[in-house]
Short mmCIF file of C-alpha atoms and ligand atoms in Angstrom, two decimals:
data_model
loop_
_atom_site.label_atom_id
_atom_site.label_comp_id
_atom_site.label_asym_id
_atom_site.label_seq_id
_atom_site.Cartn_x
_atom_site.Cartn_y
_atom_site.Cartn_z
CA MET A 407 0.00 0.00 0.00
CA LYS A 408 1.27 3.43 -0.86
CA PRO A 409 1.07 5.72 2.17
CA THR A 410 -0.64 8.23 -0.04
CA ASP A 411 -3.41 5.75 -0.74
CA LEU A 412 -6.24 7.50 1.05
CA ARG A 413 -8.54 4.52 0.92
CA GLY A 414 -5.87 2.46 2.60
CA ILE A 415 -5.45 5.04 5.31
CA LEU A 416 -9.19 5.26 5.89
CA GLN A 417 -9.32 1.80 7.45
CA TYR A 418 -7.10 2.99 10.30
CA ILE A 419 -9.05 6.10 11.15
CA PRO A 420 -11.55 4.60 13.60
CA ARG A 421 -8.68 2.87 15.42
CA PHE A 422 -6.50 5.92 15.81
CA ARG A 423 -8.99 8.76 16.10
CA GLU A 424 -8.30 10.81 19.26
CA LYS A 425 -5.49 8.44 20.24
CA ILE A 426 -2.20 9.87 21.47
CA PHE A 427 1.04 9.30 19.55
CA VAL A 428 4.27 10.44 21.17
CA LEU A 429 6.86 11.31 18.52
CA SER A 430 10.37 11.36 19.86
CA LEU A 431 12.76 13.11 17.50
CA ASP A 432 16.50 12.79 17.73
CA GLY A 433 18.02 16.27 17.57
CA ALA A 434 20.02 15.27 14.48
CA ILE A 435 16.79 14.75 12.53
CA VAL A 436 15.42 18.23 13.18
CA THR A 437 18.16 19.88 11.12
CA GLU A 438 17.93 17.37 8.25
CA GLU A 439 16.40 18.18 4.89
CA ASN A 440 13.63 15.60 5.31
CA PHE A 441 12.43 17.23 8.54
CA SER A 442 9.90 19.41 6.70
CA ASN A 443 8.40 16.20 5.26
CA ILE A 444 8.11 14.72 8.75
CA LEU A 445 6.15 17.78 9.82
CA LEU A 446 3.94 17.38 6.78
CA ASP A 447 3.25 13.81 7.94
CA VAL A 448 2.45 15.21 11.39
CA ALA A 449 -0.06 17.51 9.72
CA VAL A 450 -1.68 14.45 8.10
CA LEU A 451 -1.87 12.70 11.48
CA ARG A 452 -3.48 15.79 13.00
CA SER A 453 -5.97 16.05 10.16
CA LEU A 454 -7.05 12.50 11.03
CA ASN A 455 -7.63 13.63 14.63
CA ILE A 456 -4.65 11.78 16.00
CA ARG A 457 -3.31 13.67 19.01
CA VAL A 458 0.41 14.21 18.60
CA ILE A 459 3.00 15.16 21.21
CA ILE A 460 6.48 15.95 19.96
CA CYS A 461 9.45 15.54 22.22
CA HIS A 462 12.99 15.91 21.06
CA GLY A 463 16.60 15.38 21.98
CA ALA A 464 19.49 17.74 21.27
CA ALA A 465 22.59 15.51 21.37
CA ALA A 466 23.84 16.35 17.86
CA GLN A 467 23.44 20.09 18.48
CA ILE A 468 25.16 19.94 21.89
CA LYS A 469 28.08 18.18 20.27
CA ALA A 470 28.23 20.72 17.41
CA LEU A 471 27.89 23.74 19.71
CA GLY A 472 30.62 22.33 21.94
CA GLN A 473 32.90 21.99 18.93
CA GLN A 474 32.13 25.53 17.79
CA GLN A 475 32.98 26.88 21.22
CA GLY A 476 36.05 24.68 21.63
CA PHE A 477 34.55 23.03 24.65
CA LYS A 478 33.94 19.32 25.37
CA PRO A 479 30.51 18.78 26.91
CA SER A 480 30.53 16.53 29.99
CA ASP A 481 27.57 14.64 28.55
CA ILE A 482 25.89 14.45 25.15
CA ASP A 483 22.58 12.65 25.51
CA GLY A 484 21.31 13.45 28.99
CA SER A 485 22.22 10.15 30.55
CA GLY A 486 25.71 10.93 31.88
CA ILE A 487 27.04 13.74 34.06
CA THR A 488 25.87 17.24 33.15
CA ASP A 489 28.08 19.95 34.60
CA SER A 490 26.90 23.56 34.72
CA GLU A 491 28.68 24.56 31.46
CA THR A 492 27.14 21.62 29.62
CA LEU A 493 23.74 22.51 31.04
CA LYS A 494 24.09 26.02 29.59
CA LEU A 495 25.00 24.52 26.24
CA ALA A 496 22.08 22.10 26.45
CA LEU A 497 19.63 24.90 27.26
CA ASN A 498 20.88 26.87 24.31
CA ALA A 499 20.75 23.92 21.91
CA ALA A 500 17.38 22.60 23.13
CA ASN A 501 15.67 25.97 23.02
CA ARG A 502 16.90 26.63 19.50
CA LEU A 503 15.63 23.24 18.38
CA THR A 504 12.25 23.69 20.04
CA HIS A 505 11.99 27.00 18.21
CA GLU A 506 12.81 25.34 14.87
CA ILE A 507 10.14 22.71 15.49
CA LEU A 508 7.56 25.36 16.41
CA GLU A 509 8.48 27.29 13.28
CA GLY A 510 8.07 24.19 11.12
CA LEU A 511 4.72 23.34 12.67
CA SER A 512 3.52 26.90 12.00
CA THR A 513 4.54 26.49 8.37
CA ASN A 514 2.13 23.57 8.24
CA ASP A 515 -0.64 25.62 9.89
CA LEU A 516 -0.37 23.60 13.07
CA ARG A 517 -0.82 25.28 16.43
CA ALA A 518 1.91 24.26 18.84
CA ALA A 519 3.36 25.24 22.20
CA SER A 520 6.63 24.66 23.98
CA THR A 521 6.03 23.24 27.45
CA ASN A 522 7.59 22.81 30.86
CA ALA A 523 5.62 19.61 31.40
CA ILE A 524 8.48 17.53 32.78
CA VAL A 525 8.91 17.74 36.50
CA ALA A 526 12.36 16.36 37.28
CA HIS A 527 14.67 15.71 40.15
CA PRO A 528 18.42 15.16 40.02
CA MET A 529 19.57 11.75 38.84
CA GLY A 530 21.72 11.91 41.97
CA ILE A 531 24.88 10.14 42.99
CA LEU A 532 25.29 6.86 41.15
CA GLY A 533 28.18 4.59 42.01
CA GLY A 534 29.68 7.41 44.03
CA VAL A 535 29.48 9.88 41.10
CA ASP A 536 27.27 12.94 41.30
CA HIS A 537 25.42 13.35 38.01
CA LEU A 538 24.92 17.05 38.81
CA PHE A 539 22.41 18.60 36.37
CA THR A 540 21.29 15.38 34.75
CA GLY A 541 17.71 14.82 35.74
CA LYS A 542 15.22 12.01 36.01
CA VAL A 543 11.54 12.44 35.24
CA GLU A 544 9.65 12.62 38.49
CA ARG A 545 6.25 13.43 37.09
CA VAL A 546 4.67 14.47 33.82
CA ASP A 547 2.23 17.36 33.96
CA THR A 548 -0.48 15.42 32.18
CA GLU A 549 -3.09 18.07 32.87
CA MET A 550 -1.10 20.63 30.94
CA LEU A 551 -0.45 18.29 28.02
CA LEU A 552 -4.09 17.18 27.87
CA THR A 553 -5.31 20.79 28.00
CA LEU A 554 -3.17 21.58 24.97
CA LEU A 555 -4.19 18.41 23.13
CA ASN A 556 -7.86 19.10 23.82
CA GLN A 557 -7.43 22.51 22.21
CA GLY A 558 -5.88 20.97 19.10
CA ILE A 559 -2.42 22.26 20.05
CA VAL A 560 0.68 20.12 19.49
CA PRO A 561 2.78 20.16 22.69
CA VAL A 562 6.51 20.33 22.02
CA VAL A 563 8.58 19.03 24.92
CA PRO A 564 12.31 19.85 25.10
CA PRO A 565 14.70 17.45 26.85
CA LEU A 566 14.64 19.52 30.02
CA GLY A 567 13.03 18.94 33.38
CA PHE A 568 12.02 21.55 35.96
CA ASP A 569 12.08 21.00 39.71
CA GLY A 570 9.62 23.74 40.65
CA GLU A 571 12.30 25.55 42.65
CA GLY A 572 14.00 27.34 39.81
CA LYS A 573 16.32 24.57 38.74
CA THR A 574 16.44 22.96 35.31
CA TYR A 575 17.85 19.51 34.57
CA ARG A 576 18.88 17.80 31.38
CA VAL A 577 16.73 14.79 30.68
CA ASN A 578 17.36 12.01 28.19
CA SER A 579 14.74 12.37 25.47
CA ASP A 580 14.10 8.62 25.05
CA HIS A 581 13.41 8.34 28.78
CA MET A 582 11.20 11.41 28.62
CA ALA A 583 9.16 10.10 25.66
CA VAL A 584 8.43 6.86 27.50
CA ALA A 585 7.46 8.72 30.68
CA ILE A 586 5.04 10.93 28.71
CA ALA A 587 3.56 7.97 26.83
CA GLU A 588 3.07 6.02 30.05
CA ALA A 589 1.51 8.98 31.87
CA LEU A 590 -0.90 9.75 29.02
CA LYS A 591 -1.57 6.11 28.11
CA ALA A 592 -0.40 6.79 24.57
CA THR A 593 -1.14 4.31 21.81
CA LYS A 594 2.30 4.61 20.29
CA VAL A 595 5.76 5.97 20.85
CA ILE A 596 7.57 6.59 17.58
CA PHE A 597 11.30 7.16 17.85
CA ILE A 598 12.45 9.04 14.78
CA THR A 599 16.16 8.65 14.43
CA THR A 600 19.09 8.63 12.01
CA TYR A 601 19.15 4.88 11.32
CA ASP A 602 16.61 2.47 9.88
CA GLY A 603 15.56 0.69 13.07
CA LEU A 604 16.88 -2.13 15.24
CA ALA A 605 19.07 -4.56 13.38
CA ASN A 606 20.55 -7.95 14.04
CA ARG A 607 23.86 -8.59 12.25
CA GLY A 608 23.04 -5.83 9.79
CA GLN A 609 19.56 -7.18 9.05
CA LEU A 610 16.71 -4.81 9.92
CA ILE A 611 14.27 -6.31 12.43
CA ARG A 612 10.80 -5.55 11.09
CA GLN A 613 8.86 -6.42 14.20
CA MET A 614 9.56 -7.93 17.53
CA LEU A 615 7.63 -8.96 20.59
CA ALA A 616 8.72 -6.85 23.59
CA GLY A 617 9.45 -10.06 25.53
CA ASP A 618 11.91 -11.16 22.82
CA LEU A 619 13.58 -7.76 22.91
CA GLU A 620 13.94 -8.07 26.68
CA LYS A 621 15.67 -11.43 26.16
CA ILE A 622 18.11 -9.86 23.69
CA LEU A 623 18.78 -7.02 26.14
CA ALA A 624 19.44 -9.55 28.90
CA ASP A 625 21.54 -12.10 26.97
CA LYS A 626 22.81 -10.57 23.74
CA LYS A 627 23.06 -6.86 24.40
CA ASN A 628 26.25 -6.74 22.31
CA ASP A 629 24.30 -7.69 19.17
CA LEU A 630 22.90 -4.14 19.25
CA THR A 631 25.02 -1.14 18.34
CA PRO A 632 25.45 1.46 21.13
CA GLU A 633 23.17 3.90 19.28
CA MET A 634 20.39 1.30 19.13
CA LEU A 635 20.76 0.29 22.74
CA SER A 636 19.00 3.32 24.22
CA LYS A 637 16.03 2.99 21.84
CA ALA A 638 15.84 -0.76 22.39
CA THR A 639 15.96 -0.39 26.18
CA HIS A 640 13.33 2.34 26.21
CA ALA A 641 11.12 0.47 23.76
CA ALA A 642 11.13 -2.52 26.12
CA VAL A 643 10.45 -0.26 29.14
CA ALA A 644 7.58 1.45 27.30
CA CYS A 645 5.90 -1.86 26.47
CA GLN A 646 6.30 -3.01 30.08
CA ALA A 647 4.69 0.25 31.16
CA GLY A 648 1.62 -0.43 29.04
CA VAL A 649 2.40 1.32 25.74
CA PRO A 650 1.17 -1.22 23.17
CA ARG A 651 3.42 -0.28 20.25
CA VAL A 652 6.82 1.36 19.91
CA HIS A 653 8.27 2.15 16.49
CA ILE A 654 11.87 2.98 15.71
CA ILE A 655 12.19 4.52 12.26
CA SER A 656 14.53 6.57 10.16
CA GLY A 657 13.70 10.25 9.87
CA ARG A 658 15.42 10.38 6.50
CA VAL A 659 12.74 8.59 4.50
CA ASP A 660 10.21 10.74 2.70
CA GLU A 661 6.68 9.81 3.90
CA GLY A 662 8.35 7.33 6.26
CA LEU A 663 6.21 8.27 9.24
CA LEU A 664 2.98 7.73 7.30
CA ALA A 665 4.26 4.49 5.80
CA GLU A 666 5.11 3.23 9.29
CA VAL A 667 1.74 4.08 10.78
CA PHE A 668 -0.48 3.25 7.82
CA SER A 669 0.98 0.22 6.11
CA ASN A 670 1.45 -3.41 7.03
CA GLU A 671 5.11 -3.42 6.15
CA GLY A 672 6.24 -0.16 7.72
CA ILE A 673 9.77 1.13 7.23
CA GLY A 674 11.46 0.50 10.56
CA THR A 675 11.15 -1.72 13.63
CA LEU A 676 7.90 -2.25 15.48
CA VAL A 677 8.15 -3.48 19.07
CA TYR A 678 4.81 -4.69 20.35
CA ALA A 679 3.72 -5.47 23.88
CA ASN A 680 1.51 -8.38 22.93
CA GLU A 681 0.77 -10.09 19.72
CA TYR A 682 -2.74 -10.20 18.54
CA GLN A 683 -3.00 -12.62 15.66
CA GLN A 684 -5.79 -14.71 14.40
CA ILE A 685 -7.08 -16.62 11.43
CA ARG A 686 -10.60 -15.59 10.60
CA ARG A 687 -13.08 -15.99 7.81
CA ALA A 688 -12.81 -13.26 5.19
CA MET A 689 -15.52 -10.63 5.00
CA ARG A 690 -16.62 -8.43 2.12
CA LYS A 691 -14.38 -5.61 3.33
CA ASP A 692 -11.40 -7.99 2.99
CA ILE A 693 -11.73 -8.51 -0.77
CA ARG A 694 -9.53 -5.52 -1.39
CA SER A 695 -6.93 -6.78 1.07
CA ILE A 696 -6.93 -10.20 -0.60
CA GLN A 697 -6.34 -8.61 -3.97
CA ARG A 698 -3.70 -6.28 -2.60
CA LEU A 699 -1.94 -9.08 -0.75
CA THR A 700 -1.87 -11.44 -3.71
CA LYS A 701 -1.00 -8.84 -6.36
CA GLU A 702 2.72 -9.59 -6.24
CA GLY A 703 2.12 -13.34 -6.34
CA VAL A 704 -0.06 -12.92 -9.41
CA GLU A 705 2.54 -10.75 -11.10
CA SER A 706 5.25 -13.36 -10.51
CA ASP A 707 2.91 -16.15 -11.71
CA GLU A 708 2.87 -17.84 -8.30
CA LEU A 709 -0.87 -17.37 -8.09
CA VAL A 710 -3.62 -17.29 -10.68
CA LYS A 711 -5.32 -13.93 -11.19
CA ARG A 712 -8.67 -13.71 -9.45
CA THR A 713 -11.09 -10.91 -10.24
CA ARG A 714 -13.02 -9.16 -7.50
CA THR A 715 -16.17 -10.97 -8.66
CA THR A 716 -14.47 -14.39 -8.47
CA VAL A 717 -13.29 -13.74 -4.92
CA GLU A 718 -16.67 -12.31 -3.97
CA LYS A 719 -18.51 -15.39 -5.26
CA GLN A 720 -16.31 -17.73 -3.25
CA LEU A 721 -15.84 -15.43 -0.27
CA PRO A 722 -16.95 -17.98 2.38
CA ASP A 723 -13.99 -20.15 1.28
CA TYR A 724 -11.43 -17.47 2.15
CA TYR A 725 -9.56 -16.94 5.40
CA ILE A 726 -7.37 -14.08 6.50
CA PHE A 727 -4.39 -14.22 8.81
CA GLU A 728 -4.19 -10.92 10.63
CA ILE A 729 -1.73 -9.43 13.04
CA ASP A 730 -2.97 -6.46 14.96
CA LYS A 731 -5.91 -6.23 12.59
CA HIS A 732 -3.54 -6.00 9.60
CA PRO A 733 -4.24 -8.76 7.05
CA VAL A 734 -0.83 -10.26 6.32
CA ALA A 735 -1.75 -13.54 4.64
CA CYS A 736 -4.68 -15.37 3.10
CA VAL A 737 -5.79 -18.80 2.02
CA ALA A 738 -8.91 -20.45 0.63
CA LEU A 739 -10.43 -23.89 0.97
CA HIS A 740 -12.63 -24.84 -1.98
CA ILE A 741 -14.72 -27.91 -1.35
CA TYR A 742 -15.76 -30.60 -3.84
CA PRO A 743 -18.30 -32.43 -1.69
CA GLU A 744 -19.04 -35.25 -4.11
CA GLN A 745 -15.42 -36.30 -4.35
CA GLN A 746 -14.83 -35.56 -0.66
CA LYS A 747 -11.89 -33.47 -1.75
CA GLY A 748 -10.80 -29.98 -0.81
CA GLU A 749 -8.48 -27.61 -2.62
CA LEU A 750 -6.16 -25.37 -0.66
CA ALA A 751 -5.82 -22.28 -2.84
CA CYS A 752 -4.66 -18.71 -2.86
CA LEU A 753 -2.14 -19.24 -0.08
CA TYR A 754 -0.15 -16.06 0.14
CA VAL A 755 2.01 -14.60 2.88
CA SER A 756 3.03 -10.96 2.48
CA SER A 757 6.75 -10.62 1.85
CA SER A 758 7.21 -8.60 5.05
CA HIS A 759 5.93 -11.56 7.09
CA GLU A 760 7.58 -14.48 5.30
CA ASN A 761 9.46 -17.22 7.14
CA GLN A 762 7.64 -16.77 10.41
CA GLY A 763 5.62 -19.96 10.14
CA ILE A 764 2.46 -18.19 8.94
CA GLY A 765 2.26 -20.29 5.75
CA LYS A 766 2.45 -23.50 7.82
CA LYS A 767 -0.17 -22.24 10.28
CA LEU A 768 -2.56 -21.51 7.41
CA ILE A 769 -1.99 -24.93 5.85
CA GLN A 770 -2.59 -26.61 9.22
CA PHE A 771 -5.71 -24.52 9.67
CA VAL A 772 -7.10 -25.49 6.26
CA GLU A 773 -6.15 -29.11 6.88
CA SER A 774 -8.00 -29.24 10.18
CA LYS A 775 -11.04 -27.53 8.59
CA ALA A 776 -10.95 -30.15 5.86
CA ARG A 777 -10.78 -32.97 8.40
CA GLU A 778 -13.53 -31.38 10.47
CA ILE A 779 -15.91 -31.52 7.53
CA GLY A 780 -14.94 -35.07 6.65
CA LEU A 781 -12.88 -34.55 3.51
CA LYS A 782 -10.63 -37.41 2.52
CA GLU A 783 -8.10 -35.54 0.44
CA LEU A 784 -6.57 -32.12 0.22
CA LEU A 785 -5.22 -30.87 -3.10
CA THR A 786 -3.23 -27.84 -3.97
CA LEU A 787 -1.79 -26.44 -7.18
CA SER A 788 1.50 -24.67 -7.24
CA THR A 789 3.95 -23.31 -9.79
CA GLN A 790 6.73 -22.23 -7.46
CA ALA A 791 6.08 -23.51 -3.97
CA PHE A 792 5.58 -27.23 -4.65
CA THR A 793 8.70 -28.22 -2.69
CA TYR A 794 7.36 -26.13 0.20
CA PHE A 795 4.15 -28.15 0.29
CA GLN A 796 6.16 -31.35 0.08
CA SER A 797 8.85 -30.63 2.62
CA LYS A 798 6.92 -28.50 5.10
CA ALA A 799 3.37 -29.79 4.91
CA GLY A 800 3.48 -33.48 3.94
CA PHE A 801 1.97 -33.18 0.45
CA VAL A 802 3.10 -35.54 -2.30
CA GLU A 803 3.18 -34.89 -6.01
CA GLY A 804 0.03 -36.02 -7.77
CA SER A 805 -1.24 -35.42 -11.28
CA PRO A 806 -4.06 -33.47 -12.95
CA ASP A 807 -6.03 -36.73 -12.83
CA ASP A 808 -6.39 -36.20 -9.08
CA LEU A 809 -8.50 -33.10 -9.71
CA PRO A 810 -12.30 -33.30 -9.67
CA ALA A 811 -13.67 -33.15 -13.23
CA THR A 812 -14.89 -29.54 -13.05
CA ARG A 813 -11.58 -28.43 -11.63
CA ARG A 814 -9.67 -30.43 -14.24
CA GLU A 815 -11.48 -28.57 -17.00
CA LYS A 816 -10.38 -25.23 -15.58
CA TYR A 817 -6.86 -26.55 -15.09
CA ASP A 818 -6.58 -27.62 -18.73
CA ALA A 819 -8.07 -24.35 -19.94
CA GLY A 820 -5.75 -22.22 -17.75
CA GLY A 821 -2.55 -23.54 -19.29
CA ARG A 822 -0.43 -22.70 -16.22
CA ASN A 823 0.74 -26.31 -15.88
CA SER A 824 0.93 -26.02 -12.11
CA LYS A 825 2.04 -29.07 -10.24
CA VAL A 826 -0.76 -30.89 -8.46
CA LEU A 827 0.00 -31.82 -4.88
CA VAL A 828 -2.04 -34.18 -2.79
CA LYS A 829 -2.40 -34.98 0.87
CA ARG A 830 -4.53 -37.89 2.02
CA LEU A 831 -6.44 -36.99 5.14
CA THR A 832 -6.70 -40.43 6.64
CA ALA A 833 -7.10 -41.17 10.34
CA GLU A 834 -3.43 -42.27 10.44
CA THR A 835 -2.17 -38.86 9.36
CA THR A 836 -4.03 -37.16 12.22
CA LEU A 837 -1.17 -38.31 14.47
CA GLY A 838 -3.36 -40.32 16.82
CA THR A 839 -6.28 -37.92 17.13
CA GLN A 840 -9.76 -39.09 16.25
CA PRO A 841 -11.21 -37.48 13.14
CA SER A 842 -14.02 -35.15 14.11
CA LYS A 843 -17.61 -35.84 13.19
CA PRO A 844 -18.15 -35.21 9.47
CA VAL A 845 -20.21 -32.12 8.78
CA LEU A 846 -19.85 -32.31 5.03
CA ALA A 847 -23.56 -32.82 4.52
CA THR A 848 -24.37 -29.59 6.33
CA LEU A 849 -21.77 -27.64 4.39
CA SER A 850 -22.72 -28.88 0.96
CA ALA A 851 -26.32 -27.99 1.66
CA THR A 852 -25.54 -24.33 2.32
C1 COA B 1998 5.19 -20.32 0.01
C2 COA B 1998 4.70 -19.41 1.12
C3 COA B 1998 3.21 -19.62 1.35
C4 COA B 1998 5.49 -19.71 2.40
O1 COA B 1998 4.97 -18.97 3.48
P1 COA B 1998 5.86 -18.58 4.76
O2 COA B 1998 4.93 -18.14 5.85
O3 COA B 1998 6.92 -17.63 4.35
O4 COA B 1998 6.56 -19.97 5.11
P2 COA B 1998 6.79 -20.62 6.53
O5 COA B 1998 7.27 -19.59 7.48
O6 COA B 1998 5.62 -21.46 6.91
O7 COA B 1998 7.99 -21.64 6.15
C5 COA B 1998 9.25 -21.13 5.86
C6 COA B 1998 10.09 -22.22 5.25
O8 COA B 1998 9.60 -22.55 3.93
C7 COA B 1998 10.60 -22.33 2.95
N1 COA B 1998 9.98 -21.79 1.75
C8 COA B 1998 9.35 -20.61 1.61
N2 COA B 1998 8.91 -20.47 0.34
C9 COA B 1998 9.28 -21.57 -0.32
C10 COA B 1998 9.14 -22.01 -1.66
N3 COA B 1998 8.53 -21.26 -2.59
N4 COA B 1998 9.62 -23.22 -1.99
C11 COA B 1998 10.26 -23.98 -1.07
N5 COA B 1998 10.44 -23.62 0.22
C12 COA B 1998 9.96 -22.42 0.58
C13 COA B 1998 11.53 -21.32 3.62
O9 COA B 1998 12.81 -21.37 3.04
C14 COA B 1998 11.53 -21.77 5.06
O10 COA B 1998 12.35 -22.90 5.20
P3 COA B 1998 13.05 -23.28 6.64
O11 COA B 1998 11.93 -23.47 7.62
O12 COA B 1998 13.77 -24.56 6.33
O13 COA B 1998 13.93 -22.13 6.95
C15 COA B 1998 4.96 -17.92 0.78
O14 COA B 1998 6.33 -17.77 0.48
C16 COA B 1998 4.16 -17.39 -0.37
O15 COA B 1998 3.17 -16.74 -0.13
N6 COA B 1998 4.58 -17.64 -1.63
C17 COA B 1998 3.95 -17.12 -2.81
C18 COA B 1998 2.58 -17.72 -3.11
C19 COA B 1998 2.59 -19.20 -3.37
O16 COA B 1998 3.44 -19.73 -4.05
N7 COA B 1998 1.55 -19.87 -2.80
C20 COA B 1998 1.35 -21.27 -2.98
C21 COA B 1998 0.36 -21.55 -4.06
S1 COA B 1998 -1.24 -21.75 -3.43
#
């Protein structure tokens, strides 16, 4: 789906309307060329009534300002020791950045306000070392942020905390974003950074259960680069704190923010607190998703082209595999009651979700449906995945003669010469379980 596909975006609107997204921008992104596009994406989110809070870091600017002034800051990202000179530098850099963000939001006709919503106390003395002006979020002024959000104003939160007694502390922006999201029960935290997302041995991780990320942080921390570590740690903390989804994306991709929020594939890493996946019967509204999902497979001749009308006519045969309400795979079971045969068809797993066992789950699902209704044989036709069916799902190669007569006619007329694969559904292949009561008669009557 193209992020600009309005119809595609429409399906998300009821889910996200009035929900809070916390966008956490690395300082380095604010001065990049693509930043104006990010703000344009923010304007789209706002136009869909998504409530956006922007918080930002200032590490890159603190570093640069330090260099300009010939001075080495005692800390760059608000997690080390902030001495008074570094605090001055941080105030300067953060305020400038907040101003740039406000300016950019104004350019997009968005009302925004800089806030002092972070109440902080000193990080204190850790391991005998006083962290001086580095702060820790004590409380988030949720009332202030909600008042702004309710007025349609985008709160902009700098990486600074205030103690209420005239002191300001530097706060790490990742930590701050998570604290805000937790306090406001945000639907998402989106870290917008200079790299593509979390990666394992150079391979981008598309999505990951928070529990799995916690395991990596506990056992294989070194697999993550130092720059990813803070995002990974805070993503895990956010999920533990009740934020359902955390995204880590590059701020250098045009329309990247929209693509991440409004497409199945996304552009970066999604860390999710719990996985909601299910196989369900397809509904009318899914016809488009089935066609969209299978488009690539049709183009590469893995699947036969099905028109909307064909899918519509056989809609009760179709099933959707969805994760988080995103359809990511589909399959159909066409039944030939007289021959007591079923055809597993239109199996397709979106490329972003391949090799996660979804194909096998769908085959098992169709197989158990077929057994449930008393079918004796499952057939499938494949041009490019026949070894998959053989090695992963226990099918054996058959021949066009195995097809029911009506199906054989279509097969001959189609000219695709797909291989025919067969799986006998005998009691023995149920691995000791009793076949369920046949309900074929009921099905064929409907
Ligand atoms: C074939 C397909 C359904 C597999 O789905 P999937 O969810 O990625 O597969 P799973 O996670 O269940 O299984 C992954 C395993 O199958 C193997 N595999 C994937 N596609 C394969 C193919 N076309 N041929 C042979 N093996 C294949 C993988 O290498 C992997 O092997 P491993 O477990 O030894 O590492 C999917 O790639 C697809 O949609 N293909 C295009 C459509 C198609 O051909 N459909 C079948 C016609 S109905």
